[in-house]
Short mmCIF file of C-alpha atoms in Angstrom, two decimals:
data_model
loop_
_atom_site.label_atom_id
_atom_site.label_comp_id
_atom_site.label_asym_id
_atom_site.label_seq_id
_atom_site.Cartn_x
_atom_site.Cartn_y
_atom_site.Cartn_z
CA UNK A 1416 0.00 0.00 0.00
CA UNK A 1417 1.96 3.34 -1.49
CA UNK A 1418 0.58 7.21 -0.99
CA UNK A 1419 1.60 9.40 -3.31
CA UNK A 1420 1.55 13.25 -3.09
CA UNK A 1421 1.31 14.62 -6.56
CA UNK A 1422 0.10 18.38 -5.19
CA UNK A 1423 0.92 19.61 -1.86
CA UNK A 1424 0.02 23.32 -2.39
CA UNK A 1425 -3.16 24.85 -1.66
CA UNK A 1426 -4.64 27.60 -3.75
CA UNK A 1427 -2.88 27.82 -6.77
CA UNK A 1428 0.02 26.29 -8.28
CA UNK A 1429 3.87 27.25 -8.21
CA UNK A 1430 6.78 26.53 -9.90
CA UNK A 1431 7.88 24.32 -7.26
CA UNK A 1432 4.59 23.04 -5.66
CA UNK A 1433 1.53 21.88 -7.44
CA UNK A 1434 -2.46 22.05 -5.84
CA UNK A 1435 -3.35 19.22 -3.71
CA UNK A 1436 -4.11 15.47 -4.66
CA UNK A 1437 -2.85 12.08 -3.15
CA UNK A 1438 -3.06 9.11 -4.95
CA UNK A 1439 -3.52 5.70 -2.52
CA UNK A 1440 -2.61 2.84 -4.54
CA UNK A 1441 -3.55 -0.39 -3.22
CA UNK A 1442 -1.90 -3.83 -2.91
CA UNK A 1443 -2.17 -7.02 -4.57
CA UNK A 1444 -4.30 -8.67 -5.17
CA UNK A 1445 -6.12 -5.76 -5.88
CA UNK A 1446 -3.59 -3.29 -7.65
CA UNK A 1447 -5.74 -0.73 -8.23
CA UNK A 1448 -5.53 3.01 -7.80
CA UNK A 1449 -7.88 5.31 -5.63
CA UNK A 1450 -7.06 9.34 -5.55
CA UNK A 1451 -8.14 11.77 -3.31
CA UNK A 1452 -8.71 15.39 -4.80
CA UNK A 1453 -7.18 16.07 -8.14
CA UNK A 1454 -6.26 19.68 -8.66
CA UNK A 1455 -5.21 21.38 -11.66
CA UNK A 1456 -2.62 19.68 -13.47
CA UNK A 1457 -2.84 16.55 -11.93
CA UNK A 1458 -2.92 14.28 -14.29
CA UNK A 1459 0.55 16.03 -15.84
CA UNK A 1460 2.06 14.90 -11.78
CA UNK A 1461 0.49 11.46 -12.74
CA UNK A 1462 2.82 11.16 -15.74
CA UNK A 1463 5.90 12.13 -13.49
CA UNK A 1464 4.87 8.81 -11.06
CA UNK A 1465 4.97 4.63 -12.27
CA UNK A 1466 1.06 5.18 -11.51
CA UNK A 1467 -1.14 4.33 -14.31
CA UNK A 1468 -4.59 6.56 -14.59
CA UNK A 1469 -6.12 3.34 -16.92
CA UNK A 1470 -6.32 1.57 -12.74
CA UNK A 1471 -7.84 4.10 -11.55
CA UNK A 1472 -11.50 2.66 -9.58
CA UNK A 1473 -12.31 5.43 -7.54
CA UNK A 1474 -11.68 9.36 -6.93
CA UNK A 1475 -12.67 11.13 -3.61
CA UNK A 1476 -13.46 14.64 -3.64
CA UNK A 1477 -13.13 16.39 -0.57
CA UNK A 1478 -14.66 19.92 -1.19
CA UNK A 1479 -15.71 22.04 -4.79
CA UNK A 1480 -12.59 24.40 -4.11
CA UNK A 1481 -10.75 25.10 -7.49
CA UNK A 1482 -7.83 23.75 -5.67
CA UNK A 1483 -9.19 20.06 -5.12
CA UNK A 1484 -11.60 20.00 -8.32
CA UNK A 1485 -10.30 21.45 -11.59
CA UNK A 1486 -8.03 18.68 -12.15
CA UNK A 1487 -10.76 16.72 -12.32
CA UNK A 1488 -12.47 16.86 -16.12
CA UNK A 1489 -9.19 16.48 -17.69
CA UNK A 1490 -7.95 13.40 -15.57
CA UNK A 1491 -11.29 11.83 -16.54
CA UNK A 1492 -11.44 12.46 -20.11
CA UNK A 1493 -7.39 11.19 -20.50
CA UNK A 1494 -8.62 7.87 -18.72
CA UNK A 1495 -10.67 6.66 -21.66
CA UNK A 1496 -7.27 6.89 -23.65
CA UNK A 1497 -5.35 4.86 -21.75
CA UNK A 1498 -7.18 2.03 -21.11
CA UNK A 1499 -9.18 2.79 -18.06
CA UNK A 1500 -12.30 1.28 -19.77
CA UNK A 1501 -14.06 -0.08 -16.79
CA UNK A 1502 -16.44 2.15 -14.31
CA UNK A 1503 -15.49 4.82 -12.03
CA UNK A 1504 -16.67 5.75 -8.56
CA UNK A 1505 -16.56 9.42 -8.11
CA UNK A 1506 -17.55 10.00 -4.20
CA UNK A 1507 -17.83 14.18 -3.30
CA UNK A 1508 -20.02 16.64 -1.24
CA UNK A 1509 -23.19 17.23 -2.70
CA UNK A 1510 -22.67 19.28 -6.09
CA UNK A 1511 -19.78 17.26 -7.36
CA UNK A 1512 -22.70 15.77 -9.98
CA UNK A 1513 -23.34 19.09 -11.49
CA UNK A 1514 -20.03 20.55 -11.67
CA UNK A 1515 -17.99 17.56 -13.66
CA UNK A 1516 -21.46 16.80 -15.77
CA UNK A 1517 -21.30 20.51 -16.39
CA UNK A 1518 -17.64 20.70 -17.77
CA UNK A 1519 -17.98 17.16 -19.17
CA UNK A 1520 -21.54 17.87 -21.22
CA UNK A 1521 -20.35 21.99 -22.44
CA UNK A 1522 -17.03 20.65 -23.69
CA UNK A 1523 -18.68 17.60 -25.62
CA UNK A 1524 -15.79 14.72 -23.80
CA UNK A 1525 -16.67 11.73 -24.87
CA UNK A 1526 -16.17 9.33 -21.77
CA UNK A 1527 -15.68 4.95 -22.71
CA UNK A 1528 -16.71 3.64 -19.23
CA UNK A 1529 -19.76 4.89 -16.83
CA UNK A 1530 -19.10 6.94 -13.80
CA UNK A 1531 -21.43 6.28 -10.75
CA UNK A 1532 -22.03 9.40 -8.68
CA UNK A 1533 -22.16 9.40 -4.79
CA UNK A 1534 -23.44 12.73 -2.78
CA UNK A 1535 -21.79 11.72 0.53
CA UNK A 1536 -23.22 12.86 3.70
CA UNK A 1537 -22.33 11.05 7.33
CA UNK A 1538 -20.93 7.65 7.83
CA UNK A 1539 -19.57 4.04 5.58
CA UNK A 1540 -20.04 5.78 1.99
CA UNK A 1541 -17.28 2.42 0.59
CA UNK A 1542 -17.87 -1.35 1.49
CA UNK A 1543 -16.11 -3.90 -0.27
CA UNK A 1544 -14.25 -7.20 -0.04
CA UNK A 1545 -11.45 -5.42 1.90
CA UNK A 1546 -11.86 -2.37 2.57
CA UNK A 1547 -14.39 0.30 4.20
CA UNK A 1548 -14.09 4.39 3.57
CA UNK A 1549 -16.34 6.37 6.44
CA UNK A 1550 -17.01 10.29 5.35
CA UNK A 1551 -17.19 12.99 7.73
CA UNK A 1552 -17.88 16.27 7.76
CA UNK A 1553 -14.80 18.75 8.17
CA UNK A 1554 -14.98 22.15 8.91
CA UNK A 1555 -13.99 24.69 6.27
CA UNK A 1556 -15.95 27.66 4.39
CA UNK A 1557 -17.88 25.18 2.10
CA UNK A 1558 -19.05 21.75 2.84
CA UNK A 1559 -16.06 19.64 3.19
CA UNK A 1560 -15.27 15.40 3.96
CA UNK A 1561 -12.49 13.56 5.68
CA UNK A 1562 -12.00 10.17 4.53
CA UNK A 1563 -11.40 7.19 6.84
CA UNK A 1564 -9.92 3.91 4.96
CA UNK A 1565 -9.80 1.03 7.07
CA UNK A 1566 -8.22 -2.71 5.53
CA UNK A 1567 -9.61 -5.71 6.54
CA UNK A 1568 -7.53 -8.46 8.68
CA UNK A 1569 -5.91 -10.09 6.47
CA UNK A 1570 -5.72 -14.38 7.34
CA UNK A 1571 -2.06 -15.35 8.11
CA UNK A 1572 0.24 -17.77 6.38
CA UNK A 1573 -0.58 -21.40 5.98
CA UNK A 1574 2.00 -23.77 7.37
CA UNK A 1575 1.38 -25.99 4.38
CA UNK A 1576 3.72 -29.01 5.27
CA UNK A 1577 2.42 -29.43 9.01
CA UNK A 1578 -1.45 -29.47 7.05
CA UNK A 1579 0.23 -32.24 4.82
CA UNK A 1580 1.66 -34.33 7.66
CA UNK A 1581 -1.93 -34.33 9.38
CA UNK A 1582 -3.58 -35.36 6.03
CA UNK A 1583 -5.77 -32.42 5.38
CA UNK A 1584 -5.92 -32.25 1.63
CA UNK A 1585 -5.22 -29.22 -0.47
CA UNK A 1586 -8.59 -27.26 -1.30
CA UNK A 1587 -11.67 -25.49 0.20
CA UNK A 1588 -10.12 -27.37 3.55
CA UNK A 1589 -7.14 -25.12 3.47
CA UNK A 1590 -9.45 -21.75 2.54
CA UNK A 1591 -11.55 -22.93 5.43
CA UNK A 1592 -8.40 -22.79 8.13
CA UNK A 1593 -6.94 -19.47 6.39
CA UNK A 1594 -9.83 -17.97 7.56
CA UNK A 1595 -9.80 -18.66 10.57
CA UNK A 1596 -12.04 -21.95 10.58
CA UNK A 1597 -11.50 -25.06 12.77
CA UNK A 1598 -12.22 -28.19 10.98
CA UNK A 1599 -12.99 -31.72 11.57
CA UNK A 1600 -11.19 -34.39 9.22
CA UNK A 1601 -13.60 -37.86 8.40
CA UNK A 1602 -11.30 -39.82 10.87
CA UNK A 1603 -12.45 -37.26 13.72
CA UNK A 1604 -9.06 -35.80 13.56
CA UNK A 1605 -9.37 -32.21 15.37
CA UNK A 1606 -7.48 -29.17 13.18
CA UNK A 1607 -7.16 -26.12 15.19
CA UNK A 1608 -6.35 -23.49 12.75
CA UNK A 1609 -4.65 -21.20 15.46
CA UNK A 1610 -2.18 -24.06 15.22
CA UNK A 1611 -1.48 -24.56 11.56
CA UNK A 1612 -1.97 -21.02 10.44
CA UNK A 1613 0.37 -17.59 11.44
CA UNK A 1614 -1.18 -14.68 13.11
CA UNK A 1615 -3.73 -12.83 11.07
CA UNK A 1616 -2.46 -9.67 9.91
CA UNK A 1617 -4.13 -6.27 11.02
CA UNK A 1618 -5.63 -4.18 8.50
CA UNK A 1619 -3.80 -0.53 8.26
CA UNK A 1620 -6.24 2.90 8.74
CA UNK A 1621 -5.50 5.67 6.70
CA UNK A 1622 -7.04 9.08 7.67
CA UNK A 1623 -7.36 12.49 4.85
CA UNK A 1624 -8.50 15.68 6.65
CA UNK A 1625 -8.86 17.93 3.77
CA UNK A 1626 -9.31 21.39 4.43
CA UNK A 1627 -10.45 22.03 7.93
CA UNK A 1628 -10.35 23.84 11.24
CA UNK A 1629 -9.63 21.35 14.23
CA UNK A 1630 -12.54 19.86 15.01
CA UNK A 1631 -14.01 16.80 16.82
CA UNK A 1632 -14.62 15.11 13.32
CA UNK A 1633 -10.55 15.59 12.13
CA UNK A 1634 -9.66 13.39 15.77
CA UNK A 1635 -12.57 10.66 15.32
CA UNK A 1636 -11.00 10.32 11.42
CA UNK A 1637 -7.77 10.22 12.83
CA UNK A 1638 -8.04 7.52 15.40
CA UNK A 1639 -5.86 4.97 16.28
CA UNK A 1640 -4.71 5.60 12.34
CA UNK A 1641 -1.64 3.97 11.19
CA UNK A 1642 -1.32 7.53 9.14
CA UNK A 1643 -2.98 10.94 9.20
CA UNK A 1644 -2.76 13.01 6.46
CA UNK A 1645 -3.63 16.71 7.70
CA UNK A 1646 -3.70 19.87 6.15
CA UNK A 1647 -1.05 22.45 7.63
CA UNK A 1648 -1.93 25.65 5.28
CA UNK A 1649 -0.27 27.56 8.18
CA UNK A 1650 2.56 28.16 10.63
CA UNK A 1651 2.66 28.17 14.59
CA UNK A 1652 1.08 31.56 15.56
CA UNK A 1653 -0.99 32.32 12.57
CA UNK A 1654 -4.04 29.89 14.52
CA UNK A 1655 -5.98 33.28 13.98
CA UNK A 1656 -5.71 33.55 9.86
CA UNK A 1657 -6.04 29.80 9.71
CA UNK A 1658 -9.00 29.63 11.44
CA UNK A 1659 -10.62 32.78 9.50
CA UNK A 1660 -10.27 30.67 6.60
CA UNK A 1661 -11.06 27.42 7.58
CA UNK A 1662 -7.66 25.87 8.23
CA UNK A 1663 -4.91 24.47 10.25
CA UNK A 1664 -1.50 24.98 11.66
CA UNK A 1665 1.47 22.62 11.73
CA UNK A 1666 1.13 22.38 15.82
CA UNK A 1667 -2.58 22.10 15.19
CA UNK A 1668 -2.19 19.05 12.59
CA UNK A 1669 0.09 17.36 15.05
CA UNK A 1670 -2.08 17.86 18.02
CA UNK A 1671 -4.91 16.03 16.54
CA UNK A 1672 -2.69 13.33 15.69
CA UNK A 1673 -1.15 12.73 19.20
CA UNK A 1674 -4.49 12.95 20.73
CA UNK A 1675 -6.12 10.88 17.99
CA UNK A 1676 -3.34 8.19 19.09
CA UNK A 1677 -2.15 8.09 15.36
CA UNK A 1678 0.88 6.93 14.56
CA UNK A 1679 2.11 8.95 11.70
CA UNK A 1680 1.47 12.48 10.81
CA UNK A 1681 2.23 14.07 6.91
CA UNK A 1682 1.10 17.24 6.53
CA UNK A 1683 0.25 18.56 3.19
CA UNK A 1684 -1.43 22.00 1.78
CA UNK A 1685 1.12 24.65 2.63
CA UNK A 1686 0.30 28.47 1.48
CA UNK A 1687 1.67 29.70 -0.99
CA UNK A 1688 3.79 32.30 1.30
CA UNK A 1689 6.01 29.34 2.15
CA UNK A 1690 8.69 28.44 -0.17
CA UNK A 1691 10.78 25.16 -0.39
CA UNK A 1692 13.44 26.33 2.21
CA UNK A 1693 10.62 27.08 4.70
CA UNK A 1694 9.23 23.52 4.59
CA UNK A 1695 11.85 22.45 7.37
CA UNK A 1696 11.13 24.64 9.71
CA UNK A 1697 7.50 23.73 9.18
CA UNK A 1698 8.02 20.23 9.82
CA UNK A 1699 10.28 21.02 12.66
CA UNK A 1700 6.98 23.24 14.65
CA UNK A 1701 5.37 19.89 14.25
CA UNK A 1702 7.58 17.81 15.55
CA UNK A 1703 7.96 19.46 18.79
CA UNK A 1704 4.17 18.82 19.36
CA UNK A 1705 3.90 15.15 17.94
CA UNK A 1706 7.59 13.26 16.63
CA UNK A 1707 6.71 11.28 14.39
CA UNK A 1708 5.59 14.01 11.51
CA UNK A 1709 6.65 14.95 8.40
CA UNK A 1710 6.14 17.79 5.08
CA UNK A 1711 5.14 16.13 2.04
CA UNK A 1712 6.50 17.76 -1.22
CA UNK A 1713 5.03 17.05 -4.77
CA UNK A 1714 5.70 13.11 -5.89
CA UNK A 1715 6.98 12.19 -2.37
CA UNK A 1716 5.60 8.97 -1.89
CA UNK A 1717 6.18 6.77 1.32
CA UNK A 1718 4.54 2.86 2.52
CA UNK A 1719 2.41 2.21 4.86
CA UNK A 1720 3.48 -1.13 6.52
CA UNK A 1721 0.89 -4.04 7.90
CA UNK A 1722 1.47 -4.59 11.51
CA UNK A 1723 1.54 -8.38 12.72
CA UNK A 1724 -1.40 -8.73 14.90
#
């Protein structure tokens, strides 16, 4: 599981620093590629990465600012031409509909694949096979989500020559212990799976605040998260100017993350009245609040590592 920052600037872009999107791309077996926000010029940072648009299955919107949204017609139109054929969940605050069927219907694109439209309001908007995505509400000047992506356990390793010496055959036997299953062979034989199997592995949590004041919503996406990813549009002392405009600080970000329990901060969205050689400094004001933080820059891109339950 990869996170990639192709924008980390908020407002307009620079030389230096593009508008915000993160791009989450997801393991095996599933491969696929789910983005978060998509800016303008996005899909030119997308050619800069190994990440192919054609896998991308899903694209979060957190609010209708320019910032997060005018990426967004372009990256979808390219996706027909490069193989991304199959159907696209497109998850926003309500509006999202009319403003990409807007741009999409008065420039006459011509989209291959079906795009399936969810309003999000409160609660599990994403349920699948392995993974759940809760929405809440942020607060910033227009109606704005965090996302919450929780994996699923994941059933540990097989010890496949211990199942051999008790004569369980290969098959649905051996799904039925990966999951977790105890089974009962025809000679009455007793298999314990907590004996032939490793220790499940825990699924990782991955919160995006997008642009927000701190709030009780930010710490309830950020809990117990293996990483938060939280605005920081401002420095220590400018709490007033942040919060005029509906955003954070670096010591703000960070509190929310120690008292969320998380164990990782990056902080993203930096004003434009802080250059490359400020970005240290920034990261530093964090640190002194909560350690384990970090800047992201445009095309950083960092694991997040499953945890042995």
């Amino acid at each position: 599981m990869e996170v990639w920052f192709l924008g980390t600037g908020a407002g307009r872009p620079m030389k230096h620093r593009n508008v915000t999107s993160i791009a989450l791309k997801l393991p095996d077996p599933d491969c696929s590629l789910w983005m978060f926000d998509a800016g303008e010029g996005t899909q030119h940072q997308l050619m800069r990465t190994p990440l192919k648009l054609g896998k991308l299955e899903a694209l979060f919107v957190t609010h209708l600012h320019g910032d997060h949204t005018y990426g967004i017609p372009g990256l979808l139109s390219t996706r027909s031409y490069v193989g991304g054929n199959g159907p696209l969940q497109l998850f926003g605050p309500p509006g999202i509909r009319e403003m990409i069927e807007t741009a999409i219907t008065l420039s006459s694109t011509h989209l291959d694949y079906e795009i399936t439209y969810h309003e999000v309001s409160e609660g599990v908007i994403l349920k699948t096979e392995r993974y759940t995505v809760e929405a809440l509400p942020l607060e910033h000047r227009v109606p704005c989500f965090g996302y919450r992506i929780t994996e699923c356990e994941s059933p540990g390793k097989l010890n496949v020559e211990r199942l051999q010496q008790l004569g369980v055959p290969a098959g649905p036997l051996f799904g039925r212990i990966k999951k977790g299953e105890d089974i009962t062979l025809p000679d009455g034989t007793l298999i314990r799976a907590a004996d032939v199997a490793s220790t499940p592995l825990c699924g990782r949590t991955i919160a995006i605040a997008g642009d927000t004041k701190p709030c009780d919503n930010a710490m309830r996406l950020a809990q117990n998260a293996d990483l938060l990813i939280h605005e920081a549009t401002f420095a220590a002392g400018q709490e007033e100017k942040a919060h005029l405009y509906g955003h954070s600080t670096t010591v703000e970000a960070a509190r929310t993350a120690l008292e969320a329990n998380a164990k990782r901060l990056i902080m993203t969205h930096f004003s434009t009245r802080f250059g490359d050689d400020d970005i240290a400094a920034l990261e530093e004001e964090a640190r002194t609040i909560f350690p384990n933080s970090s800047a992201a820059y445009d095309l950083y891109h960092t694991e997040v590592p499953r945890a042995k339950g």
